[in-house]
Amino acid sequence: MRDSSTGSTGNTPKPTDPPANPPTNRPTNPPTNSPSRRPSRRTVLAATAGVTATLALDATSADAAAPAPGTDDKGLRALISRMTLEEKVGQLFVMRVYGHSATAPDQADIDANLKEIGVRTAAELIARYHVGGIIYFAWAHNTRDPHQIADLSNGIQRASLGLPRGLPVLISTDQEHGIVARVGKPATLFPGAMALGAGGSRSDARAAARIGGAELRALGIRQDFAPVADVNVNPANPVIGVRSFGADPEAVAGMVVAQVGGYQGSGVAATAKHFPGHGDTTEDSHYGFPEIKHTLEQWTRLDAPPFRAAIRAGIDSIMTAHIMVPALDPSGDPATLSRPILTGILREELGYDGVVVTDSLGMQGVRTKYGDDRVPVLALKAGVDQLLNPPSLDIAWNAVLNAVRNGELTEARLDESILRVLRLKAKLGLFQKPYVSQDGVDRVVGGDAHLATADRIAERTTTLLVNNQRLLPLSRRTHRNVLVVGADPASPSGTTGPPTTVLATALTELGFTATALSTGTAPSQTAIDRAVAAAEGKDAVVVGTYNVTAANSQKTLVDALVATGVPVVAIAIRNPYDVAQLPGVGAYLASYSWTDVELRAAARVVAGHVAPRGRLPVPVQYSDDPAQVLYPVGHGLTY
């Protein structure tokens, strides 16, 4: 997913005139945005074009709610038949919006909304465009804290359900865990996909998704754009990497299935991404248009298995990739806009009839060949159901509207996708229980049992790759004074950071005397000299590395620290491939992310409080001969 997506707003559509006698579907006593007022438990009978939905105002159960009476296909089709064309078009879009509140965001967020969308608030966005979904981002100030998120979700639902023929909104986010998480502390954060792949436990993967899903549901978020089903067979992949469970298709498929069961068992729609597979690319589709050069046989063997498995497991939604795959479609179109890929392969060959959602339409990979007015129309023609986060909603919304009016798209084609979206909303209980409660937030989000589970899972993922002369575990008797240096990339959403501080604090809590010194991802010679001087008199140095290459000065830093004679323990805080560049270290660990939960687990392994149990889920090649494997899949030491 793209972290930001902006564009001109263009001309805004006129609001649709309400019918003379619109059916009512406003819930009685909906919850307010005030944390001090809890939603009423009263229910009302809501008749929405013949669809009966009991709107219960406390939807914090970990179990998915049963579909409301009248939300079978017959009832949903009756609902669709009474929608205006403008309302139908809106149901296909999932849009960002700035602000912590649906009706009263901060002025800076109002200004951002006016600039990018032409509306002031989420409520205005819904009233004008009738959007079927809204996606939360931390950078859009949607996810400040759990109580605020629940209030925002309730405000969004109230704004939509208060409209004539108003429908519940499907609220989504990217909560992959690891390096991509939009909801941060105090919510529970788990190790990311490659760490879970290193742990090798489908039970742990399922538990992480089950708990993560339950917390999202308590916040009013019902669609998670996870898990990543891409098989990362290219170490140079700049966009997937540790977001993938690994390089073995069958192992990845097993983990994907486990997480589908976990999320969907908690009443949150899981999303396998990025179809047809983004694992073998050297280009980031946020900024370019990658080409996957796999043959059909390679795609079938390497890329397809996790998606096939997800479909067999009943995955609720699948996200497309903005990549070119000539073996699957020689037209040169991105998969998001490819009918041979989305309809021919995904729908017809793989038999998938769930929701298909695009990756962000603000990403360069989908905008390279066609203009922003053509992309949403072509995506629908290819077989997409949800159009995610266009750079200009006005341009995209009107393009779809005009395509129906001029006959390029039929209303029947829109109805197919709307039915899939409404089926999903019904399955998730949104017609029955669109609101969440603050009591539910307190009961579910960031509880001690959830946090303890995350810690235990993380301990089972840390991977020991090198341990010369049994340097690890470090002894407090012989290696008490520790210097922690290294890369301090921006901390993933909602974690404490920076990594050197988190590691030093954790080691100090474990009985060491640890000091932190940030040297950055590209340390200068001055920073290197300062680190070498700080290492003098220390018993050990712990250095965090972040995507080291032969030309990167992180390598110079580590080599200089090794030359001091002080024992050096290195921790790859992102890609495990770093170890191939640093043969001189005494010990090397892979944590697969620099989130707090994974760094604290790595510190406990360094200190010997737990033994390393992780095994590489990807191979590591020699730095000077990439054709040769230095450490194979499954490598991992222990003590």
XYZ file of C-alpha atoms in Angstrom, residues 124 270 332 416:
4
model
C -19.191 14.999 3.953
C -8.828 -11.194 5.417
C 1.453 -4.975 -21.166
C -22.264 -7.790 -9.767
